[in-house]
Coordinates of N, CA and C in Angstrom, one line a residue:
M6 N 81.9 -26.8 116.2 CA 83.3 -26.5 116.7 C 83.8 -26.2 115.4
A7 N 83.5 -27.2 114.2 CA 84.6 -26.9 113.3 C 84.0 -26.0 112.5
S8 N 83.0 -25.7 112.3 CA 82.5 -24.4 111.5 C 83.5 -23.1 112.2
L9 N 83.1 -23.4 113.7 CA 84.0 -22.1 114.2 C 85.4 -22.2 114.0
S10 N 85.6 -23.2 114.3 CA 87.4 -22.9 114.1 C 87.5 -22.5 112.7
G11 N 87.0 -22.9 111.7 CA 87.3 -22.7 110.1 C 87.1 -21.1 110.0
L12 N 86.0 -20.4 110.8 CA 85.7 -18.8 110.7 C 86.6 -18.2 111.4
A13 N 87.4 -18.4 113.0 CA 88.2 -18.2 113.5 C 89.7 -18.5 112.4
S14 N 90.2 -19.5 112.1 CA 91.1 -19.5 111.1 C 91.0 -18.4 109.9
A15 N 90.0 -18.2 109.2 CA 89.3 -17.2 108.4 C 89.6 -15.6 108.5
L16 N 89.6 -15.5 109.8 CA 89.6 -13.9 110.5 C 90.9 -13.8 110.7
E17 N 92.0 -15.0 110.8 CA 93.3 -14.5 111.2 C 94.2 -14.0 109.8
S18 N 93.5 -14.2 108.8 CA 93.8 -13.6 107.5 C 93.2 -12.0 107.3
Y19 N 94.1 -11.1 106.6 CA 93.8 -9.8 106.1 C 92.5 -10.4 105.1
R20 N 92.8 -11.2 104.1 CA 91.6 -11.3 103.3 C 90.4 -11.9 103.5
G21 N 90.4 -13.0 104.7 CA 89.3 -13.4 105.4 C 88.7 -12.1 106.2
R22 N 89.4 -11.5 106.7 CA 88.6 -10.7 107.5 C 87.9 -9.5 106.6
D23 N 88.4 -9.0 105.5 CA 88.0 -8.1 104.5 C 86.6 -8.6 104.0
R24 N 87.0 -10.0 103.7 CA 85.3 -10.7 103.0 C 84.1 -10.7 104.0
L25 N 84.5 -11.0 105.2 CA 83.4 -10.7 106.2 C 83.0 -9.3 106.6
I26 N 84.0 -8.5 106.8 CA 83.7 -6.9 107.0 C 82.5 -6.7 105.7
R27 N 83.2 -7.1 104.3 CA 82.5 -6.6 103.6 C 81.1 -6.7 103.4
V28 N 80.9 -8.4 103.3 CA 79.4 -9.0 103.3 C 78.7 -8.6 104.4
L29 N 79.2 -7.9 105.4 CA 78.3 -7.8 106.6 C 77.9 -6.1 106.1
G30 N 78.8 -5.5 105.8 CA 78.6 -4.0 105.2 C 77.3 -4.1 104.1
Y31 N 77.7 -4.9 103.3 CA 76.5 -5.0 102.4 C 75.3 -5.5 102.5
C32 N 75.2 -6.3 103.8 CA 73.9 -6.9 104.3 C 72.9 -6.0 105.1
C33 N 74.1 -5.2 105.7 CA 73.7 -4.2 106.4 C 72.8 -3.0 105.5
Q34 N 73.6 -2.5 104.8 CA 73.1 -1.5 103.8 C 71.7 -2.4 102.8
L35 N 71.9 -3.5 102.7 CA 70.5 -4.1 102.0 C 69.4 -4.0 103.2
V36 N 69.5 -4.3 104.4 CA 68.4 -4.5 105.1 C 68.0 -3.4 105.5
G37 N 69.1 -2.5 106.2 CA 68.8 -1.0 106.7 C 68.2 -0.5 105.1
G38 N 68.2 -0.2 103.8 CA 67.6 0.5 103.0 C 66.4 -0.2 102.6
V39 N 66.0 -1.5 102.8 CA 64.9 -1.8 102.6 C 64.1 -1.4 104.0
L40 N 64.5 -1.3 104.9 CA 63.7 -0.9 106.3 C 63.4 0.8 106.0
V41 N 64.5 1.4 105.7 CA 64.1 2.9 105.4 C 63.2 3.1 104.4
E42 N 63.2 2.3 103.4 CA 62.5 3.0 102.0 C 61.0 2.2 102.3
Q43 N 61.0 0.7 103.0 CA 59.6 0.1 102.6 C 58.6 0.1 104.2
C44 N 59.6 0.4 105.3 CA 58.9 -0.1 106.4 C 59.2 1.4 107.3
P45 N 58.4 2.1 107.2 CA 58.5 3.5 108.0 C 58.4 3.0 109.5
T46 N 58.0 2.3 109.9 CA 58.0 2.0 111.5 C 59.5 1.5 112.2
R47 N 60.0 0.9 111.0 CA 61.4 0.7 111.2 C 62.5 1.3 110.7
S48 N 62.2 2.6 110.4 CA 63.3 3.4 109.7 C 64.3 3.7 110.5
E49 N 64.3 4.0 112.0 CA 65.2 4.1 113.3 C 66.4 3.3 112.7
V50 N 65.9 1.9 112.7 CA 66.6 0.8 112.6 C 67.3 0.8 111.6
G51 N 66.5 0.9 110.5 CA 67.2 0.9 109.0 C 68.2 2.1 108.9
T52 N 68.3 3.4 109.4 CA 69.0 4.5 109.5 C 70.3 4.1 110.4
R53 N 70.4 3.3 111.4 CA 71.5 2.9 112.0 C 72.3 1.6 111.7
L54 N 71.3 0.6 110.9 CA 72.2 0.0 109.9 C 73.1 0.4 108.8
L55 N 72.2 1.4 108.2 CA 73.0 2.2 107.0 C 74.2 3.0 107.7
V56 N 74.4 3.6 109.0 CA 75.2 4.1 109.6 C 76.3 2.9 109.8
V57 N 75.9 2.0 110.3 CA 77.0 0.7 110.5 C 77.7 0.2 109.1
S58 N 77.2 0.5 108.1 CA 77.6 -0.3 106.7 C 78.5 1.0 106.3
T59 N 78.1 2.5 106.6 CA 79.0 3.2 106.1 C 80.5 3.0 107.0
Q60 N 80.1 2.9 108.3 CA 81.7 2.8 108.8 C 82.3 1.6 108.4
L61 N 81.7 0.4 108.1 CA 82.3 -0.9 107.5 C 83.1 -0.5 106.2
S62 N 82.6 0.2 105.4 CA 83.1 0.4 104.0 C 84.5 1.5 104.6
H63 N 84.4 2.5 105.4 CA 85.6 3.2 105.8 C 86.6 2.2 106.3
C64 N 86.4 1.8 107.0 CA 86.9 0.1 107.7 C 87.9 -0.1 106.4
R65 N 87.4 -0.7 105.6 CA 87.9 -1.4 104.4 C 88.6 -0.3 103.5
T66 N 88.2 0.9 103.3 CA 88.9 1.9 102.7 C 90.4 2.3 103.3
I67 N 90.3 2.3 104.8 CA 91.5 2.3 105.5 C 92.2 1.4 105.3
L68 N 92.0 0.0 105.6 CA 92.8 -1.0 105.5 C 93.4 -1.3 104.2
R69 N 92.7 -0.5 103.0 CA 93.1 -0.8 101.9 C 94.5 0.2 101.6
L70 N 94.6 1.0 102.3 CA 95.8 2.1 102.2 C 97.1 1.1 102.4
F71 N 96.9 0.0 102.6 CA 98.1 -1.0 102.9 C 98.2 -1.7 101.7
D72 N 97.5 -1.9 100.6 CA 97.8 -3.0 99.5 C 98.4 -2.3 98.6
D73 N 99.0 -1.2 98.3 CA 99.8 -1.0 97.1 C 101.0 -1.8 97.0
L74 N 101.6 -1.9 98.1 CA 102.9 -3.5 98.3 C 102.9 -4.5 97.6
S75 N 101.5 -5.1 98.2 CA 100.9 -6.3 97.6 C 100.7 -6.7 96.4
M76 N 99.9 -5.5 96.0 CA 99.6 -5.5 94.6 C 100.7 -5.3 93.7
F77 N 101.5 -4.5 94.1 CA 102.9 -4.1 93.2 C 103.4 -5.5 93.1
V78 N 103.8 -6.1 94.3 CA 104.5 -7.7 94.1 C 103.6 -8.4 93.0
Y79 N 102.6 -8.6 93.0 CA 102.0 -9.3 92.8 C 101.9 -9.2 90.7
T80 N 101.7 -7.8 90.9 CA 101.9 -7.5 89.5 C 103.5 -7.5 88.8
K81 N 104.2 -7.6 89.6 CA 105.5 -7.7 89.0 C 106.1 -9.5 89.0
Q82 N 105.7 -9.8 89.6 CA 105.6 -11.2 89.5 C 104.8 -12.0 88.3
Y83 N 103.6 -11.5 88.0 CA 102.9 -11.7 86.8 C 103.5 -11.4 85.6
G84 N 103.9 -10.2 85.7 CA 104.7 -9.7 84.7 C 103.9 -9.4 83.4
L85 N 104.1 -9.8 81.9 CA 103.5 -9.6 80.8 C 102.9 -11.0 80.8
G86 N 102.6 -12.0 81.7 CA 101.8 -13.0 81.6 C 102.2 -14.1 80.6
A87 N 103.9 -14.2 80.7 CA 104.3 -15.4 79.9 C 103.9 -16.7 80.3
Q88 N 103.6 -17.0 81.2 CA 103.3 -18.4 82.0 C 101.6 -18.8 81.2
E89 N 101.1 -17.4 80.3 CA 99.7 -18.0 79.9 C 99.6 -18.3 78.3
E90 N 98.9 -19.4 78.3 CA 99.0 -19.8 76.9 C 98.1 -18.8 76.2
D91 N 97.3 -18.6 76.1 CA 96.1 -17.8 75.7 C 96.6 -16.2 75.6
A92 N 96.8 -15.5 74.5 CA 97.2 -14.3 74.3 C 96.4 -13.3 74.7
F93 N 95.0 -13.6 74.5 CA 94.2 -12.5 75.0 C 93.7 -12.8 76.4
V94 N 94.0 -13.8 77.1 CA 93.7 -13.8 78.4 C 95.2 -13.3 79.3
R95 N 96.1 -13.2 78.5 CA 97.2 -12.5 79.0 C 97.2 -11.0 78.8
L96 N 96.5 -10.8 77.8 CA 96.4 -9.3 77.3 C 95.4 -8.6 78.5
V97 N 94.1 -8.8 78.4 CA 93.4 -8.8 79.7 C 93.8 -9.0 81.0
S98 N 94.8 -9.8 81.4 CA 95.0 -10.1 82.7 C 96.3 -8.5 83.2
V99 N 96.9 -8.6 82.0 CA 97.9 -7.4 82.3 C 97.3 -6.3 82.4
L100 N 96.4 -5.9 81.5 CA 95.6 -4.7 82.0 C 94.9 -4.4 83.0
G101 N 94.5 -5.6 83.4 CA 93.6 -5.6 84.7 C 94.6 -5.4 86.0
N102 N 95.7 -6.0 86.0 CA 96.6 -5.7 86.9 C 97.1 -4.1 87.1
L103 N 97.0 -3.8 85.8 CA 97.4 -2.0 85.3 C 96.2 -1.7 86.4
A104 N 95.5 -1.9 85.8 CA 93.8 -1.0 86.2 C 94.0 -1.1 87.9
D105 N 94.1 -2.2 88.3 CA 94.2 -2.5 90.2 C 95.3 -1.7 90.6
Q106 N 96.4 -1.7 89.8 CA 97.4 -1.1 90.4 C 97.3 0.4 90.7
L107 N 96.7 1.3 89.6 CA 96.4 2.5 89.7 C 95.1 3.0 90.5
Y108 N 94.3 2.1 90.7 CA 93.0 2.3 91.6 C 93.5 2.7 93.0
Y109 N 94.5 2.0 93.5 CA 94.9 2.1 94.8 C 95.2 3.7 95.3
P110 N 96.4 4.1 94.8 CA 96.7 5.3 94.7 C 95.7 6.6 94.7
C111 N 94.8 6.4 93.5 CA 93.5 7.3 93.3 C 92.8 7.3 94.4
E112 N 92.4 6.0 95.2 CA 91.2 6.1 96.2 C 92.0 6.5 97.5
H113 N 93.6 6.3 97.5 CA 93.9 6.8 98.8 C 94.0 8.8 99.0
V114 N 94.1 9.5 97.6 CA 94.0 10.2 97.7 C 92.5 10.9 98.0
A115 N 91.6 10.3 97.3 CA 90.1 10.7 97.5 C 89.7 10.5 98.9
W116 N 90.4 9.5 99.5 CA 90.0 9.1 101.0 C 91.0 10.7 102.0
A117 N 92.0 11.0 101.8 CA 92.8 11.8 101.9 C 92.0 13.3 102.2
A118 N 91.4 13.3 100.9 CA 90.9 14.8 100.5 C 89.7 14.7 101.3
D119 N 88.9 14.0 101.5 CA 88.0 13.4 102.3 C 88.1 14.0 103.9
A120 N 89.2 13.5 104.2 CA 89.9 13.5 105.7 C 90.9 14.8 106.0
R121 N 90.5 15.7 104.7 CA 91.3 17.0 105.0 C 92.6 17.0 105.0
V122 N 93.6 15.8 104.9 CA 94.7 16.0 104.9 C 95.3 16.0 103.6
L123 N 94.6 16.2 102.5 CA 95.1 17.0 101.2 C 93.7 17.8 101.0
H124 N 94.4 19.3 100.3 CA 93.3 19.9 99.9 C 92.9 19.9 98.4
V125 N 92.4 19.1 97.8 CA 92.1 18.7 96.6 C 90.6 18.4 96.7
D126 N 89.8 18.4 95.2 CA 89.0 18.0 95.0 C 88.8 16.4 95.3
S127 N 87.8 15.8 96.2 CA 88.2 14.4 96.3 C 87.1 13.8 95.0
S128 N 86.1 14.5 94.8 CA 85.0 14.0 93.9 C 85.7 13.7 92.7
R129 N 86.7 14.1 92.2 CA 87.4 13.6 91.1 C 88.1 12.6 91.1
W130 N 88.9 12.3 92.3 CA 89.9 11.2 92.6 C 88.7 10.0 92.7
W131 N 87.5 10.3 93.9 CA 86.7 9.1 93.4 C 86.0 8.8 92.0
T132 N 85.6 9.6 91.2 CA 85.2 9.3 90.0 C 86.5 8.4 89.5
L133 N 87.7 8.7 89.2 CA 88.4 8.1 88.6 C 89.0 6.7 89.5
S134 N 88.9 6.6 90.5 CA 88.8 5.1 91.1 C 88.0 4.5 90.7
T135 N 86.6 5.1 90.7 CA 85.3 4.0 90.3 C 85.7 3.8 88.9
A136 N 86.3 4.4 88.0 CA 86.4 4.2 86.6 C 87.5 3.1 86.5
L137 N 88.6 3.1 87.3 CA 89.6 2.2 87.4 C 89.0 0.7 87.8
W138 N 88.3 0.9 89.2 CA 87.5 -0.6 89.4 C 86.4 -1.1 88.1
A139 N 86.0 -0.3 87.7 CA 85.1 -0.7 86.4 C 85.8 -1.3 85.5
L140 N 86.9 -0.5 85.1 CA 87.6 -1.1 84.3 C 88.2 -2.8 84.4
S141 N 88.7 -2.6 85.5 CA 89.3 -4.2 86.1 C 87.9 -5.1 86.0
L142 N 86.7 -4.8 86.5 CA 85.7 -5.7 86.2 C 85.6 -6.1 85.2
L143 N 85.4 -5.2 84.3 CA 84.9 -5.5 82.7 C 86.3 -6.4 81.9
L144 N 87.1 -5.9 82.1 CA 88.6 -7.1 81.8 C 88.3 -8.3 82.7
G145 N 87.8 -8.1 83.7 CA 87.6 -9.3 84.5 C 86.3 -10.4 83.7
V146 N 85.3 -9.6 83.4 CA 84.0 -10.3 82.7 C 84.5 -11.0 81.8
A147 N 85.8 -10.1 80.5 CA 85.9 -10.6 79.5 C 86.6 -11.8 79.5
R148 N 87.3 -11.6 80.6 CA 88.3 -13.2 80.6 C 87.6 -14.1 81.3
S149 N 86.7 -14.2 81.9 CA 85.8 -15.4 82.4 C 85.2 -15.9 81.4
L150 N 84.5 -14.8 80.5 CA 83.5 -15.3 79.2 C 84.7 -16.0 78.4
W151 N 86.0 -15.2 78.2 CA 86.8 -16.1 77.1 C 87.0 -17.6 77.5
M152 N 87.3 -17.5 79.0 CA 87.8 -19.0 79.5 C 86.6 -20.1 79.5
L153 N 85.3 -19.2 79.5 CA 84.3 -20.5 79.8 C 84.4 -20.8 78.1
L154 N 84.1 -20.1 77.4 CA 84.1 -20.1 75.9 C 85.2 -21.5 75.7
K155 N 86.3 -21.1 75.8 CA 87.6 -22.1 75.5 C 87.3 -23.4 76.0
L156 N 86.8 -23.3 77.3 CA 86.7 -24.9 78.5 C 85.6 -25.7 77.6
R157 N 84.6 -24.6 77.4 CA 83.5 -25.5 76.6 C 83.9 -26.0 75.4
Q158 N 84.4 -25.4 74.7 CA 84.9 -26.0 73.4 C 85.6 -27.2 73.6
R159 N 86.6 -27.3 74.5 CA 87.7 -28.2 74.8 C 86.8 -29.5 75.3
L160 N 85.8 -29.2 76.0 CA 84.9 -30.6 76.6 C 84.2 -31.2 75.5
R161 N 83.5 -29.9 74.6 CA 82.6 -30.7 73.7 C 83.2 -30.7 72.3
S162 N 84.4 -30.5 71.8 CA 85.0 -31.1 70.8 C 84.8 -32.4 70.8
P163 N 84.9 -32.7 69.2 CA 85.0 -34.4 69.1 C 86.1 -35.0 69.1
T164 N 86.3 -36.1 69.2 CA 87.5 -36.4 69.7 C 88.3 -36.7 68.2
A165 N 89.5 -36.2 68.1 CA 90.3 -36.5 66.6 C 90.5 -38.0 66.5
P166 N 90.6 -38.4 65.3 CA 90.9 -39.6 64.9 C 92.2 -40.1 65.7
F167 N 92.4 -41.2 66.1 CA 93.5 -41.9 66.6 C 93.9 -41.3 68.1
T168 N 93.4 -40.3 68.6 CA 93.6 -40.0 69.8 C 92.5 -40.4 71.1
S169 N 93.1 -40.3 72.0 CA 92.0 -40.7 73.3 C 91.3 -39.7 73.8
P170 N 90.2 -40.4 74.5 CA 89.4 -38.9 74.8 C 90.3 -38.5 76.1
L171 N 89.4 -37.2 76.7 CA 90.2 -36.7 77.9 C 90.3 -37.4 79.2
P172 N 91.2 -37.9 79.7 CA 90.8 -38.5 81.4 C 90.0 -38.0 81.9
R173 N 89.4 -39.1 82.8 CA 88.2 -38.5 83.5 C 88.8 -37.4 84.6
G174 N 90.1 -37.3 85.1 CA 90.5 -36.7 85.8 C 90.6 -35.2 85.6
K175 N 91.1 -35.2 84.0 CA 91.3 -33.8 83.5 C 90.1 -33.0 83.2
R176 N 89.0 -34.2 82.9 CA 87.7 -33.5 82.6 C 87.1 -33.2 83.8
R177 N 87.2 -33.3 84.9 CA 86.5 -33.1 86.3 C 87.3 -31.6 86.7
A178 N 88.8 -31.6 86.1 CA 89.4 -30.4 86.5 C 89.2 -29.5 85.9
M179 N 88.7 -29.7 84.3 CA 88.3 -28.4 83.6 C 86.8 -28.0 84.0
E180 N 85.8 -29.1 84.2 CA 84.5 -28.7 84.6 C 84.6 -27.9 86.2
A181 N 85.4 -28.1 86.9 CA 85.8 -27.2 88.2 C 86.0 -26.0 87.8
Q182 N 87.0 -25.8 86.9 CA 87.5 -24.4 86.4 C 86.4 -23.7 85.8
M183 N 85.5 -24.4 85.0 CA 84.2 -23.6 84.5 C 83.4 -23.2 85.6
Q184 N 83.2 -24.0 86.6 CA 82.5 -23.6 87.8 C 83.0 -21.9 88.5
S185 N 84.6 -22.2 88.4 CA 84.9 -21.2 89.2 C 85.0 -19.8 88.2
E186 N 85.3 -19.9 87.1 CA 85.1 -18.9 86.0 C 83.7 -18.3 86.0
A187 N 82.6 -19.2 86.2 CA 81.1 -19.1 86.2 C 81.1 -18.0 87.3
L188 N 81.6 -18.2 88.7 CA 81.1 -17.4 90.2 C 81.9 -16.5 89.7
S189 N 83.4 -16.4 89.2 CA 83.6 -14.8 88.9 C 83.0 -14.0 88.2
L190 N 82.6 -14.5 87.4 CA 81.9 -13.9 86.1 C 80.4 -13.1 87.0
L191 N 80.2 -14.3 87.7 CA 78.4 -13.5 88.4 C 79.0 -12.4 89.2
S192 N 80.1 -12.6 90.0 CA 80.4 -11.8 91.2 C 81.1 -10.3 90.4
N193 N 81.9 -10.4 89.2 CA 82.1 -9.4 88.5 C 81.1 -8.6 88.2
L194 N 80.0 -9.2 87.5 CA 78.9 -8.7 87.1 C 78.1 -7.7 88.1
A195 N 77.8 -8.5 89.3 CA 77.5 -7.7 90.5 C 78.0 -6.7 90.8
D196 N 79.3 -6.5 91.0 CA 80.1 -5.5 91.4 C 79.9 -4.3 90.0
L197 N 80.1 -4.8 89.0 CA 80.0 -3.8 87.6 C 78.8 -3.1 87.9
A198 N 77.4 -3.8 88.2 CA 76.5 -3.2 88.5 C 76.5 -1.8 89.4
N199 N 77.3 -2.3 90.5 CA 77.6 -1.2 91.7 C 78.4 -0.2 91.1
A200 N 79.3 -0.2 90.4 CA 80.2 0.7 89.8 C 79.5 1.3 88.6
A201 N 78.5 0.7 87.9 CA 77.9 1.9 87.3 C 76.7 2.7 88.3
L202 N 76.1 2.1 89.2 CA 75.3 2.9 89.8 C 76.1 4.0 90.6
A203 N 77.5 3.7 90.7 CA 78.2 4.9 91.3 C 78.9 5.9 90.5
A204 N 78.4 5.5 89.3 CA 79.1 6.6 88.3 C 78.3 8.0 88.5
P205 N 79.0 9.2 88.4 CA 78.4 10.0 88.4 C 77.0 10.4 87.5
G206 N 75.9 11.0 87.8 CA 75.1 11.1 86.5 C 74.6 9.6 85.8
A207 N 74.7 8.5 86.5 CA 74.7 7.3 85.5 C 73.4 6.8 85.6
V208 N 72.4 7.3 86.6 CA 70.9 6.9 87.1 C 70.3 8.2 87.3
G209 N 70.9 9.5 87.3 CA 69.9 10.7 87.5 C 70.0 11.0 88.9
R210 N 69.9 10.2 89.6 CA 70.1 10.4 91.1 C 70.8 9.4 92.0
P211 N 70.7 9.6 93.3 CA 71.6 8.7 93.9 C 70.7 7.4 94.0
P212 N 71.6 6.5 93.7 CA 71.1 4.9 93.7 C 70.3 4.3 95.3
S213 N 69.3 3.7 95.5 CA 68.9 3.1 96.5 C 69.8 2.4 97.2
P214 N 70.1 2.7 98.4 CA 71.1 2.0 99.5 C 70.6 0.5 99.1
W215 N 69.3 -0.3 99.2 CA 69.2 -1.4 99.4 C 69.3 -2.3 98.0
L216 N 69.6 -1.1 97.1 CA 69.9 -2.1 95.6 C 71.4 -2.0 95.3
V217 N 72.2 -1.0 96.0 CA 73.8 -1.4 95.9 C 74.0 -2.5 97.1
G218 N 73.5 -2.2 98.0 CA 73.6 -3.6 99.4 C 73.4 -5.1 98.6
L219 N 72.0 -5.3 97.8 CA 71.8 -6.5 97.3 C 72.9 -6.8 96.1
M220 N 73.5 -5.8 95.4 CA 74.2 -6.4 94.3 C 75.6 -6.6 95.0
G221 N 75.9 -6.1 96.2 CA 77.4 -6.0 96.9 C 77.0 -7.4 97.5
T222 N 75.8 -7.7 98.2 CA 75.9 -9.1 98.9 C 75.8 -10.1 98.1
I223 N 75.3 -10.1 96.9 CA 75.5 -11.3 95.7 C 77.0 -11.4 95.4
S224 N 77.5 -10.1 95.7 CA 78.9 -10.3 94.8 C 80.0 -11.1 95.9
S225 N 79.5 -10.5 97.5 CA 80.1 -10.8 98.4 C 80.0 -12.5 98.7
I226 N 78.8 -13.1 98.8 CA 78.5 -14.2 99.0 C 79.2 -15.1 98.2
L227 N 79.1 -14.7 96.8 CA 80.0 -15.8 95.7 C 81.2 -15.4 95.8
S228 N 81.8 -14.5 96.2 CA 83.4 -14.5 96.7 C 83.9 -15.3 97.7
M229 N 82.9 -15.4 98.8 CA 83.3 -16.1 99.9 C 83.1 -17.7 99.6
Y230 N 81.8 -17.9 99.0 CA 81.7 -19.3 98.4 C 83.1 -20.0 97.4
Q231 N 83.4 -19.0 96.8 CA 84.6 -19.1 95.8 C 85.6 -19.5 96.5
A232 N 85.9 -18.6 97.5 CA 87.2 -18.9 98.3 C 87.3 -20.1 99.1
A233 N 85.9 -20.5 99.7 CA 85.8 -21.8 100.6 C 85.8 -22.9 99.7
R234 N 85.4 -22.9 98.4 CA 85.2 -23.9 97.5 C 86.7 -24.6 97.3
A235 N 87.5 -23.2 97.2 CA 89.3 -23.2 96.7 C 90.0 -23.9 97.5
G236 N 89.6 -23.5 98.9 CA 90.0 -24.1 100.1 C 90.0 -25.6 100.3
G237 N 88.7 -25.8 100.0 CA 88.2 -27.5 100.1 C 89.2 -27.9 99.2
Q238 N 89.2 -27.5 97.6 CA 89.7 -28.5 96.9 C 91.5 -28.6 97.1
A239 N 91.6 -27.6 97.8 CA 93.0 -27.5 98.3 C 93.7 -28.4 99.1
E240 N 92.6 -28.4 100.0 CA 92.9 -29.7 101.2 C 92.5 -31.0 100.8
A241 N 91.5 -31.3 99.6 CA 91.5 -32.5 99.1 C 92.8 -33.2 98.2
T242 N 93.6 -32.1 97.9 CA 94.3 -32.6 96.9 C 95.7 -32.7 97.8
T243 N 95.8 -32.2 99.1 CA 97.1 -32.3 99.9 C 97.0 -33.7 100.4
P244 N 98.4 -34.3 100.1 CA 98.7 -35.7 100.6 C 99.0 -35.7 102.0

């Protein structure tokens, strides 16, 4: 009952529903792609799963039509990252926010072109939105790698004379942050692989649905685990 209650609570939020739709869509694409390519007797089931995956992807695209304002508010609140102590983290975060902010209107135009609301070439706008997505992911990878390096140095650096070692609580917090950055890194790398596969002419032919589904499933599960882990830590620290 507790797990069902937690799932219902997660589905009440937009982000929770989006994570579930994402993981279901990519899982359908993974299983459907494998059945179509490797199991001829089950190809019809695989084709139906691929249709479900496509519809779930369209669902997320339409829901993102309303993400511009929330992204703008976040970008405005973050500003130039004055709260960040590290200049490199500040730089990649600001550039990542800018890429994310530009991604949404490009995707909206591409969607509108496919729906024949606008009479423009949708392929160019899909290419541009994919490039912005890839740029955001690359910046996220660079940020996570930099943070992991800095945190590792702080944990392994020898204690200076006349200074006390790191308190146990602070060391645990840094180790938890390292685990979070590692999860973000793996998730971004999996998504980056899909962004590369989606780039025009990147692999010379359309990528196999099961491969796209596999990378997306890995990324989605890592993202869901990270969100659940962060929620558990927040509950543990709440008095």
